[in-house]
Amino acid sequence: MLIVDGHEDIAWNMLTFGRDPNRSVAETRALEQDSEIPVHTGHALLGWPQWVEGRVAVVFATLFAAPIRRKVGPWEKMCYRDPGEARALYLASLDTYKRLVEHHGDRYQLVRSRQELTEVLATWSPDPPESPRLGLVLLMEGGEAIQDPSEVEWWQAQGVRILGPAWTGNRFVGGTHEPGPLTADGQQLLRAMADVGMALDRSPMTEQGQRQALDTYPGVVLASHSNVQSLLSGSPTPERHLSDNVIRGLAARDGVIGLMLYNPFLVGGWKPADGRHGVTLDLWCAHADYICQLTGSARHIAVGSDFDGGLGLHKIPAGLDSVADLRLIGGALAARGYAPTDVEAILGGNWLSLLHRLLPEI
Ligand SMILES: [Zn+2]
């Protein structure tokens, strides 16, 4: 069994904290022990030995930066004041992945086509693998680096295969904390994405924007890291989560939803002071189960951990220590009665099916 994770902010960590994903999480934690990094973001969850140990074969690796109005502290480096600065930061993220692949081609490979996906998956057999490679599917989280929709084609040529127009709100569409509809610029952006065959990531667009996009976007749709709104009544950001209508809409379009392992998005109103002990993997399964019941299928659920995306060890469910432990989801689903074929689909198969529909042959 292989795991595919729909959301990891690898470049953001490298550029913000100087983290090296080649190190184990234990090495990164030891190096950061006397620094302020764990205070700002928590203890690291991602590292090469842990991806291998957990048989995480493919991740959707983000290009991400935030508008300066959302800056949470002086330590945050990936913030922009205008689209020009946004472009520079997203280019730096792209360059980070290119260098990672260039310098460590024995460990990382960009996945831009079905052929490259097949190559990556082949490195994971036999079990244990001799020289596995982690496949990186580039996901642009937030579209503000794009000043004109015609630039989408350039990003596609650079390897970006998935684009989420909003993180917080911007000129294309509303997002977390900043609601709003899909604008005329947003419609144009979506048309440019459809023209080049990019997938549309709905996380974290607002309900209104998501419904408009569901009605209009002809290409592949997904939610890389989102949870179920109906199970999060105490959440301070209800607009960040998926309503029943949007879940049904995604399923009707054969979309896949990556469910996060982030405690405040598993239990509404959870705070770090509440401790991790009360948040179990079974709560993640409850979100998965809700979507299964609503859509009548296990084909629309996957993992979108968001590990190290501004969250660390203290904000993930009890019993998990790193990305290696994503495999424990399998046992938790089995305990709820999920068949092995469904477990395999949820842990990796559903994302792989979506990638087969999305990626060009070569
Ligand atoms: Zn992210």
mmCIF file of C-alpha atoms and ligand atoms in Angstrom:
data_model
loop_
_atom_site.group_PDB
_atom_site.id
_atom_site.type_symbol
_atom_site.label_atom_id
_atom_site.label_comp_id
_atom_site.label_asym_id
_atom_site.label_seq_id
_atom_site.Cartn_x
_atom_site.Cartn_y
_atom_site.Cartn_z
ATOM 1 C CA MET A 1 0.000 0.000 0.000
ATOM 2 C CA LEU A 2 1.239 3.498 -0.893
ATOM 3 C CA ILE A 3 0.153 6.808 0.565
ATOM 4 C CA VAL A 4 -0.506 10.006 -1.358
ATOM 5 C CA ASP A 5 -0.776 13.233 0.638
ATOM 6 C CA GLY A 6 -2.749 16.064 -0.961
ATOM 7 C CA HIS A 7 -1.138 18.988 0.840
ATOM 8 C CA GLU A 8 2.345 19.634 2.234
ATOM 9 C CA ASP A 9 3.944 23.100 2.339
ATOM 10 C CA ILE A 10 7.512 21.843 1.882
ATOM 11 C CA ALA A 11 9.018 24.903 0.143
ATOM 12 C CA TRP A 12 7.373 27.302 2.601
ATOM 13 C CA ASN A 13 9.173 25.517 5.464
ATOM 14 C CA MET A 14 12.492 25.561 3.646
ATOM 15 C CA LEU A 15 12.231 29.264 2.821
ATOM 16 C CA THR A 16 10.721 30.402 6.129
ATOM 17 C CA PHE A 17 12.673 28.351 8.641
ATOM 18 C CA GLY A 18 15.597 27.039 6.601
ATOM 19 C CA ARG A 19 14.392 23.498 7.179
ATOM 20 C CA ASP A 20 16.016 20.741 5.158
ATOM 21 C CA PRO A 21 13.521 18.021 4.238
ATOM 22 C CA ASN A 22 16.393 15.567 3.839
ATOM 23 C CA ARG A 23 16.787 15.501 7.606
ATOM 24 C CA SER A 24 14.717 13.222 9.807
ATOM 25 C CA VAL A 25 12.121 14.906 12.003
ATOM 26 C CA ALA A 26 14.282 13.996 15.032
ATOM 27 C CA GLU A 27 17.273 15.816 13.509
ATOM 28 C CA THR A 28 15.170 18.876 12.639
ATOM 29 C CA ARG A 29 13.639 18.963 16.115
ATOM 30 C CA ALA A 30 17.067 18.655 17.750
ATOM 31 C CA LEU A 31 18.509 21.442 15.596
ATOM 32 C CA GLU A 32 15.575 23.732 16.404
ATOM 33 C CA GLN A 33 15.515 22.875 20.097
ATOM 34 C CA ASP A 34 16.928 26.189 21.296
ATOM 35 C CA SER A 35 15.378 28.311 18.578
ATOM 36 C CA GLU A 36 12.030 30.043 18.354
ATOM 37 C CA ILE A 37 10.896 27.938 15.413
ATOM 38 C CA PRO A 38 8.910 25.401 17.493
ATOM 39 C CA VAL A 39 7.173 28.322 19.227
ATOM 40 C CA HIS A 40 6.084 29.786 15.889
ATOM 41 C CA THR A 41 5.116 26.629 14.026
ATOM 42 C CA GLY A 42 5.566 23.589 16.279
ATOM 43 C CA HIS A 43 7.858 20.589 15.993
ATOM 44 C CA ALA A 44 8.519 19.329 12.471
ATOM 45 C CA LEU A 45 6.412 16.528 10.995
ATOM 46 C CA LEU A 46 8.068 16.100 7.584
ATOM 47 C CA GLY A 47 11.428 14.511 6.768
ATOM 48 C CA TRP A 48 12.882 12.159 4.190
ATOM 49 C CA PRO A 49 13.247 9.052 6.423
ATOM 50 C CA GLN A 50 9.642 9.503 7.603
ATOM 51 C CA TRP A 51 8.221 9.742 4.075
ATOM 52 C CA VAL A 52 10.023 6.491 3.263
ATOM 53 C CA GLU A 53 9.048 4.761 6.505
ATOM 54 C CA GLY A 54 5.394 5.714 5.959
ATOM 55 C CA ARG A 55 5.469 4.708 2.263
ATOM 56 C CA VAL A 56 4.357 8.188 1.280
ATOM 57 C CA ALA A 57 5.083 8.030 -2.439
ATOM 58 C CA VAL A 58 3.517 11.225 -3.774
ATOM 59 C CA VAL A 59 2.681 14.575 -2.210
ATOM 60 C CA PHE A 60 1.015 17.675 -3.589
ATOM 61 C CA ALA A 61 3.803 20.135 -2.788
ATOM 62 C CA THR A 62 2.671 23.724 -2.489
ATOM 63 C CA LEU A 63 3.934 27.046 -3.709
ATOM 64 C CA PHE A 64 2.624 29.350 -1.012
ATOM 65 C CA ALA A 65 2.978 32.893 0.283
ATOM 66 C CA ALA A 66 0.566 35.099 2.231
ATOM 67 C CA PRO A 67 -0.526 38.718 1.838
ATOM 68 C CA ILE A 68 1.195 41.000 4.333
ATOM 69 C CA ARG A 69 -2.121 41.783 6.080
ATOM 70 C CA ARG A 70 -2.172 38.155 7.240
ATOM 71 C CA LYS A 71 1.378 38.191 8.596
ATOM 72 C CA VAL A 72 1.312 36.739 12.109
ATOM 73 C CA GLY A 73 4.805 37.698 13.310
ATOM 74 C CA PRO A 74 8.150 39.217 12.353
ATOM 75 C CA TRP A 75 9.527 35.710 11.698
ATOM 76 C CA GLU A 76 7.173 35.182 8.753
ATOM 77 C CA LYS A 77 9.170 35.781 5.582
ATOM 78 C CA MET A 78 6.831 34.618 2.826
ATOM 79 C CA CYS A 79 4.543 37.675 2.795
ATOM 80 C CA TYR A 80 3.831 40.038 -0.067
ATOM 81 C CA ARG A 81 2.472 43.560 -0.413
ATOM 82 C CA ASP A 82 1.415 43.406 -4.051
ATOM 83 C CA PRO A 83 1.176 40.973 -6.976
ATOM 84 C CA GLY A 84 4.784 41.755 -7.994
ATOM 85 C CA GLU A 85 6.111 40.645 -4.613
ATOM 86 C CA ALA A 86 3.761 37.673 -4.675
ATOM 87 C CA ARG A 87 5.217 36.603 -7.996
ATOM 88 C CA ALA A 88 8.772 36.818 -6.607
ATOM 89 C CA LEU A 89 7.879 34.626 -3.614
ATOM 90 C CA TYR A 90 6.039 32.025 -5.706
ATOM 91 C CA LEU A 91 9.006 31.942 -8.092
ATOM 92 C CA ALA A 92 11.282 31.345 -5.086
ATOM 93 C CA SER A 93 9.054 28.404 -4.079
ATOM 94 C CA LEU A 94 9.192 26.980 -7.589
ATOM 95 C CA ASP A 95 12.961 27.386 -7.639
ATOM 96 C CA THR A 96 13.206 25.616 -4.268
ATOM 97 C CA TYR A 97 11.521 22.502 -5.657
ATOM 98 C CA LYS A 98 13.618 22.642 -8.825
ATOM 99 C CA ARG A 99 16.815 22.742 -6.748
ATOM 100 C CA LEU A 100 15.597 19.942 -4.496
ATOM 101 C CA VAL A 101 15.012 17.740 -7.519
ATOM 102 C CA GLU A 102 18.273 18.804 -9.144
ATOM 103 C CA HIS A 103 20.463 18.188 -6.079
ATOM 104 C CA HIS A 104 18.653 15.126 -4.749
ATOM 105 C CA GLY A 105 17.326 13.441 -7.854
ATOM 106 C CA ASP A 106 17.757 10.104 -6.107
ATOM 107 C CA ARG A 107 15.064 11.165 -3.609
ATOM 108 C CA TYR A 108 12.678 13.618 -5.240
ATOM 109 C CA GLN A 109 11.074 13.801 -8.658
ATOM 110 C CA LEU A 110 8.581 16.251 -10.116
ATOM 111 C CA VAL A 111 5.397 14.538 -11.285
ATOM 112 C CA ARG A 112 4.114 16.437 -14.328
ATOM 113 C CA SER A 113 2.848 13.549 -16.456
ATOM 114 C CA ARG A 114 1.431 10.050 -16.160
ATOM 115 C CA GLN A 115 4.795 8.755 -17.316
ATOM 116 C CA GLU A 116 6.586 10.477 -14.417
ATOM 117 C CA LEU A 117 3.935 9.223 -12.002
ATOM 118 C CA THR A 118 4.513 5.666 -13.220
ATOM 119 C CA GLU A 119 8.284 6.125 -12.821
ATOM 120 C CA VAL A 120 7.896 7.304 -9.224
ATOM 121 C CA LEU A 121 5.481 4.544 -8.229
ATOM 122 C CA ALA A 122 7.822 1.923 -9.732
ATOM 123 C CA THR A 123 10.591 2.998 -7.334
ATOM 124 C CA TRP A 124 8.457 1.829 -4.383
ATOM 125 C CA SER A 125 8.562 -1.856 -5.274
ATOM 126 C CA PRO A 126 9.759 -4.176 -3.939
ATOM 127 C CA ASP A 127 8.689 -3.573 -0.341
ATOM 128 C CA PRO A 128 10.828 -2.344 1.360
ATOM 129 C CA PRO A 129 11.981 -0.267 -1.591
ATOM 130 C CA GLU A 130 15.676 -0.065 -2.492
ATOM 131 C CA SER A 131 15.766 3.499 -3.839
ATOM 132 C CA PRO A 132 12.338 5.104 -3.527
ATOM 133 C CA ARG A 133 11.616 8.578 -4.846
ATOM 134 C CA LEU A 134 9.045 11.012 -3.483
ATOM 135 C CA GLY A 135 6.896 12.367 -6.310
ATOM 136 C CA LEU A 136 6.095 16.077 -6.069
ATOM 137 C CA VAL A 137 2.944 17.331 -7.787
ATOM 138 C CA LEU A 138 3.201 21.133 -7.739
ATOM 139 C CA LEU A 139 0.191 22.932 -6.300
ATOM 140 C CA MET A 140 -0.037 26.708 -6.378
ATOM 141 C CA GLU A 141 -1.892 27.772 -3.239
ATOM 142 C CA GLY A 142 -3.236 31.283 -3.797
ATOM 143 C CA GLY A 143 -3.287 32.912 -7.200
ATOM 144 C CA GLU A 144 -2.004 36.410 -6.494
ATOM 145 C CA ALA A 145 1.315 35.775 -8.219
ATOM 146 C CA ILE A 146 -0.684 35.714 -11.442
ATOM 147 C CA GLN A 147 -1.183 39.258 -12.680
ATOM 148 C CA ASP A 148 -2.742 38.289 -15.986
ATOM 149 C CA PRO A 149 -4.563 35.003 -16.691
ATOM 150 C CA SER A 150 -2.334 34.460 -19.735
ATOM 151 C CA GLU A 151 0.497 33.696 -17.261
ATOM 152 C CA VAL A 152 -1.238 30.462 -16.214
ATOM 153 C CA GLU A 153 0.221 28.784 -19.277
ATOM 154 C CA TRP A 154 3.759 29.689 -18.137
ATOM 155 C CA TRP A 155 3.190 28.193 -14.665
ATOM 156 C CA GLN A 156 1.794 25.060 -16.294
ATOM 157 C CA ALA A 157 4.954 24.823 -18.424
ATOM 158 C CA GLN A 158 6.992 25.063 -15.181
ATOM 159 C CA GLY A 159 5.223 21.975 -13.846
ATOM 160 C CA VAL A 160 2.344 23.409 -11.798
ATOM 161 C CA ARG A 161 -0.616 21.069 -12.198
ATOM 162 C CA ILE A 162 -3.065 22.291 -9.531
ATOM 163 C CA LEU A 163 -4.094 25.836 -8.648
ATOM 164 C CA GLY A 164 -6.170 27.063 -5.734
ATOM 165 C CA PRO A 165 -7.103 30.672 -6.587
ATOM 166 C CA ALA A 166 -7.681 31.705 -2.968
ATOM 167 C CA TRP A 167 -6.010 31.220 0.364
ATOM 168 C CA THR A 168 -7.420 34.254 2.037
ATOM 169 C CA GLY A 169 -9.560 36.510 -0.157
ATOM 170 C CA ASN A 170 -8.037 38.141 -3.228
ATOM 171 C CA ARG A 171 -9.114 39.757 -6.482
ATOM 172 C CA PHE A 172 -10.187 36.389 -7.892
ATOM 173 C CA VAL A 173 -12.403 35.043 -5.112
ATOM 174 C CA GLY A 174 -13.126 35.180 -1.377
ATOM 175 C CA GLY A 175 -11.250 32.929 1.038
ATOM 176 C CA THR A 176 -10.701 32.249 4.731
ATOM 177 C CA HIS A 177 -11.584 35.305 6.900
ATOM 178 C CA GLU A 178 -12.412 37.286 3.740
ATOM 179 C CA PRO A 179 -15.605 36.067 2.100
ATOM 180 C CA GLY A 180 -16.622 37.022 -1.398
ATOM 181 C CA PRO A 181 -17.796 35.683 -4.733
ATOM 182 C CA LEU A 182 -15.835 34.573 -7.745
ATOM 183 C CA THR A 183 -15.090 37.859 -9.528
ATOM 184 C CA ALA A 184 -14.844 38.606 -13.247
ATOM 185 C CA ASP A 185 -11.044 38.263 -12.871
ATOM 186 C CA GLY A 186 -11.623 34.931 -11.138
ATOM 187 C CA GLN A 187 -13.792 33.699 -14.017
ATOM 188 C CA GLN A 188 -11.036 34.661 -16.454
ATOM 189 C CA LEU A 189 -8.457 32.847 -14.369
ATOM 190 C CA LEU A 190 -10.587 29.697 -14.345
ATOM 191 C CA ARG A 191 -10.979 29.842 -18.121
ATOM 192 C CA ALA A 192 -7.192 30.110 -18.527
ATOM 193 C CA MET A 193 -6.714 27.139 -16.155
ATOM 194 C CA ALA A 194 -9.238 25.036 -18.042
ATOM 195 C CA ASP A 195 -7.513 25.876 -21.329
ATOM 196 C CA VAL A 196 -4.198 24.402 -20.150
ATOM 197 C CA GLY A 197 -5.763 21.502 -18.227
ATOM 198 C CA MET A 198 -4.933 22.574 -14.677
ATOM 199 C CA ALA A 199 -6.904 21.168 -11.753
ATOM 200 C CA LEU A 200 -8.894 23.550 -9.558
ATOM 201 C CA ASP A 201 -8.262 23.273 -5.820
ATOM 202 C CA ARG A 202 -11.261 24.611 -3.885
ATOM 203 C CA SER A 203 -9.531 24.776 -0.505
ATOM 204 C CA PRO A 204 -9.962 27.314 0.966
ATOM 205 C CA MET A 205 -12.342 29.214 -1.307
ATOM 206 C CA THR A 206 -15.567 30.442 0.249
ATOM 207 C CA GLU A 207 -18.892 28.661 -0.145
ATOM 208 C CA GLN A 208 -20.162 31.235 -2.626
ATOM 209 C CA GLY A 209 -17.003 31.053 -4.752
ATOM 210 C CA GLN A 210 -16.946 27.265 -4.587
ATOM 211 C CA ARG A 211 -20.526 26.943 -5.795
ATOM 212 C CA GLN A 212 -19.903 29.354 -8.672
ATOM 213 C CA ALA A 213 -16.733 27.482 -9.610
ATOM 214 C CA LEU A 214 -18.489 24.105 -9.402
ATOM 215 C CA ASP A 215 -21.047 25.402 -11.868
ATOM 216 C CA THR A 216 -18.532 26.750 -14.318
ATOM 217 C CA TYR A 217 -15.205 24.892 -14.131
ATOM 218 C CA PRO A 218 -15.033 22.129 -16.747
ATOM 219 C CA GLY A 219 -11.733 20.584 -15.593
ATOM 220 C CA VAL A 220 -10.632 18.356 -12.709
ATOM 221 C CA VAL A 221 -11.715 19.605 -9.280
ATOM 222 C CA LEU A 222 -10.469 18.780 -5.791
ATOM 223 C CA ALA A 223 -10.159 20.112 -2.259
ATOM 224 C CA SER A 224 -6.546 19.478 -1.258
ATOM 225 C CA HIS A 225 -6.995 20.169 2.463
ATOM 226 C CA SER A 226 -10.498 20.684 3.820
ATOM 227 C CA ASN A 227 -12.769 19.126 6.417
ATOM 228 C CA VAL A 228 -16.511 18.796 6.981
ATOM 229 C CA GLN A 229 -18.336 21.961 8.042
ATOM 230 C CA SER A 230 -21.268 20.070 9.610
ATOM 231 C CA LEU A 231 -18.901 18.429 12.123
ATOM 232 C CA LEU A 232 -17.246 21.713 13.131
ATOM 233 C CA SER A 233 -20.000 23.753 14.731
ATOM 234 C CA GLY A 234 -17.638 25.544 17.162
ATOM 235 C CA SER A 235 -15.135 26.534 14.491
ATOM 236 C CA PRO A 236 -14.177 30.235 14.306
ATOM 237 C CA THR A 237 -13.716 29.842 10.532
ATOM 238 C CA PRO A 238 -16.827 27.954 9.318
ATOM 239 C CA GLU A 239 -16.287 29.322 5.802
ATOM 240 C CA ARG A 240 -12.986 27.407 5.658
ATOM 241 C CA HIS A 241 -14.776 24.030 5.692
ATOM 242 C CA LEU A 242 -16.880 22.148 3.162
ATOM 243 C CA SER A 243 -20.660 22.438 3.326
ATOM 244 C CA ASP A 244 -22.819 19.445 2.419
ATOM 245 C CA ASN A 245 -23.737 21.151 -0.844
ATOM 246 C CA VAL A 246 -20.124 21.624 -1.853
ATOM 247 C CA ILE A 247 -19.253 18.033 -0.874
ATOM 248 C CA ARG A 248 -22.123 16.757 -3.037
ATOM 249 C CA GLY A 249 -21.033 19.067 -5.846
ATOM 250 C CA LEU A 250 -17.439 17.858 -5.676
ATOM 251 C CA ALA A 251 -18.553 14.221 -5.673
ATOM 252 C CA ALA A 252 -20.846 14.803 -8.647
ATOM 253 C CA ARG A 253 -17.788 16.126 -10.521
ATOM 254 C CA ASP A 254 -15.688 13.117 -9.471
ATOM 255 C CA GLY A 255 -13.675 15.382 -7.167
ATOM 256 C CA VAL A 256 -11.517 14.211 -4.270
ATOM 257 C CA ILE A 257 -11.283 15.787 -0.811
ATOM 258 C CA GLY A 258 -8.046 15.646 1.186
ATOM 259 C CA LEU A 259 -9.004 15.592 4.854
ATOM 260 C CA MET A 260 -6.660 17.394 7.216
ATOM 261 C CA LEU A 261 -5.085 16.035 10.374
ATOM 262 C CA TYR A 262 -5.234 19.395 12.126
ATOM 263 C CA ASN A 263 -6.966 19.307 15.493
ATOM 264 C CA PRO A 264 -8.932 22.601 15.208
ATOM 265 C CA PHE A 265 -10.361 21.275 11.924
ATOM 266 C CA LEU A 266 -11.271 17.918 13.492
ATOM 267 C CA VAL A 267 -12.916 19.285 16.636
ATOM 268 C CA GLY A 268 -14.666 22.673 16.407
ATOM 269 C CA GLY A 269 -13.188 25.137 18.886
ATOM 270 C CA TRP A 270 -10.183 22.945 19.818
ATOM 271 C CA LYS A 271 -7.248 24.893 21.270
ATOM 272 C CA PRO A 272 -3.681 23.706 22.001
ATOM 273 C CA ALA A 273 -4.400 24.174 25.729
ATOM 274 C CA ASP A 274 -7.017 21.403 25.387
ATOM 275 C CA GLY A 275 -4.165 18.959 24.706
ATOM 276 C CA ARG A 276 -3.843 16.356 22.014
ATOM 277 C CA HIS A 277 -5.106 13.430 24.064
ATOM 278 C CA GLY A 278 -8.784 13.987 23.274
ATOM 279 C CA VAL A 279 -8.259 14.118 19.513
ATOM 280 C CA THR A 280 -7.927 10.688 18.007
ATOM 281 C CA LEU A 281 -7.569 9.351 14.489
ATOM 282 C CA ASP A 282 -11.121 8.089 14.823
ATOM 283 C CA LEU A 283 -12.240 11.732 14.631
ATOM 284 C CA TRP A 284 -10.525 12.006 11.229
ATOM 285 C CA CYS A 285 -12.411 8.853 10.268
ATOM 286 C CA ALA A 286 -15.660 10.517 11.389
ATOM 287 C CA HIS A 287 -15.076 13.249 8.777
ATOM 288 C CA ALA A 288 -14.293 10.572 6.185
ATOM 289 C CA ASP A 289 -17.374 8.605 7.174
ATOM 290 C CA TYR A 290 -19.590 11.669 6.921
ATOM 291 C CA ILE A 291 -18.525 12.183 3.307
ATOM 292 C CA CYS A 292 -18.999 8.470 2.543
ATOM 293 C CA GLN A 293 -22.546 8.548 3.890
ATOM 294 C CA LEU A 294 -23.362 11.806 2.123
ATOM 295 C CA THR A 295 -22.019 10.742 -1.259
ATOM 296 C CA GLY A 296 -22.621 6.985 -0.971
ATOM 297 C CA SER A 297 -19.012 6.299 -1.896
ATOM 298 C CA ALA A 298 -15.480 6.055 -0.482
ATOM 299 C CA ARG A 299 -14.059 7.343 -3.793
ATOM 300 C CA HIS A 300 -14.060 11.016 -2.853
ATOM 301 C CA ILE A 301 -11.956 10.925 0.325
ATOM 302 C CA ALA A 302 -8.210 11.124 0.704
ATOM 303 C CA VAL A 303 -5.492 12.521 2.942
ATOM 304 C CA GLY A 304 -4.576 16.230 2.804
ATOM 305 C CA SER A 305 -2.535 16.440 5.986
ATOM 306 C CA ASP A 306 -1.270 20.048 5.673
ATOM 307 C CA PHE A 307 1.621 18.844 7.881
ATOM 308 C CA ASP A 308 4.102 21.623 8.668
ATOM 309 C CA GLY A 309 1.743 24.094 6.987
ATOM 310 C CA GLY A 310 2.022 26.422 9.967
ATOM 311 C CA LEU A 311 1.104 23.575 12.282
ATOM 312 C CA GLY A 312 3.321 21.101 14.116
ATOM 313 C CA LEU A 313 3.296 18.151 16.459
ATOM 314 C CA HIS A 314 1.217 19.820 19.184
ATOM 315 C CA LYS A 315 -1.738 20.380 16.824
ATOM 316 C CA ILE A 316 -2.176 16.927 15.297
ATOM 317 C CA PRO A 317 -4.114 13.946 16.700
ATOM 318 C CA ALA A 318 -2.771 11.897 19.596
ATOM 319 C CA GLY A 319 -0.723 8.880 18.585
ATOM 320 C CA LEU A 320 0.799 10.519 15.507
ATOM 321 C CA ASP A 321 4.409 11.690 15.585
ATOM 322 C CA SER A 322 5.240 12.445 11.969
ATOM 323 C CA VAL A 323 4.242 11.923 8.355
ATOM 324 C CA ALA A 324 5.351 8.278 8.772
ATOM 325 C CA ASP A 325 2.241 7.742 10.873
ATOM 326 C CA LEU A 326 -0.268 8.610 8.162
ATOM 327 C CA ARG A 327 -0.399 4.858 7.591
ATOM 328 C CA LEU A 328 -2.108 4.506 11.007
ATOM 329 C CA ILE A 329 -5.224 5.916 9.345
ATOM 330 C CA GLY A 330 -5.560 2.507 7.697
ATOM 331 C CA GLY A 331 -6.029 0.761 11.037
ATOM 332 C CA ALA A 332 -8.456 3.410 12.253
ATOM 333 C CA LEU A 333 -10.595 3.010 9.112
ATOM 334 C CA ALA A 334 -10.469 -0.794 9.402
ATOM 335 C CA ALA A 335 -11.673 -0.505 13.004
ATOM 336 C CA ARG A 336 -14.732 1.318 11.644
ATOM 337 C CA GLY A 337 -15.386 -1.544 9.263
ATOM 338 C CA TYR A 338 -13.855 -0.161 6.065
ATOM 339 C CA ALA A 339 -12.856 -2.867 3.578
ATOM 340 C CA PRO A 340 -9.161 -3.136 2.586
ATOM 341 C CA THR A 341 -9.940 -1.901 -0.946
ATOM 342 C CA ASP A 342 -11.593 1.236 0.451
ATOM 343 C CA VAL A 343 -8.704 1.820 2.861
ATOM 344 C CA GLU A 344 -6.249 1.583 -0.025
ATOM 345 C CA ALA A 345 -8.345 3.990 -2.100
ATOM 346 C CA ILE A 346 -8.576 6.532 0.716
ATOM 347 C CA LEU A 347 -4.869 6.407 1.562
ATOM 348 C CA GLY A 348 -3.667 6.743 -2.010
ATOM 349 C CA GLY A 349 -5.808 5.255 -4.759
ATOM 350 C CA ASN A 350 -8.317 8.092 -4.976
ATOM 351 C CA TRP A 351 -5.615 10.730 -5.451
ATOM 352 C CA LEU A 352 -3.890 8.491 -7.998
ATOM 353 C CA SER A 353 -7.135 8.139 -9.993
ATOM 354 C CA LEU A 354 -7.494 11.914 -9.989
ATOM 355 C CA LEU A 355 -3.886 12.319 -11.141
ATOM 356 C CA HIS A 356 -4.487 9.866 -13.978
ATOM 357 C CA ARG A 357 -7.382 12.029 -15.159
ATOM 358 C CA LEU A 358 -5.414 15.241 -14.679
ATOM 359 C CA LEU A 359 -1.912 14.577 -15.962
ATOM 360 C CA PRO A 360 -0.913 14.505 -19.610
ATOM 361 C CA GLU A 361 0.566 11.226 -20.871
ATOM 362 C CA ILE A 362 4.106 12.600 -21.211
HETATM 363 ZN ZN ZN B 1 -0.677 25.140 2.408
#
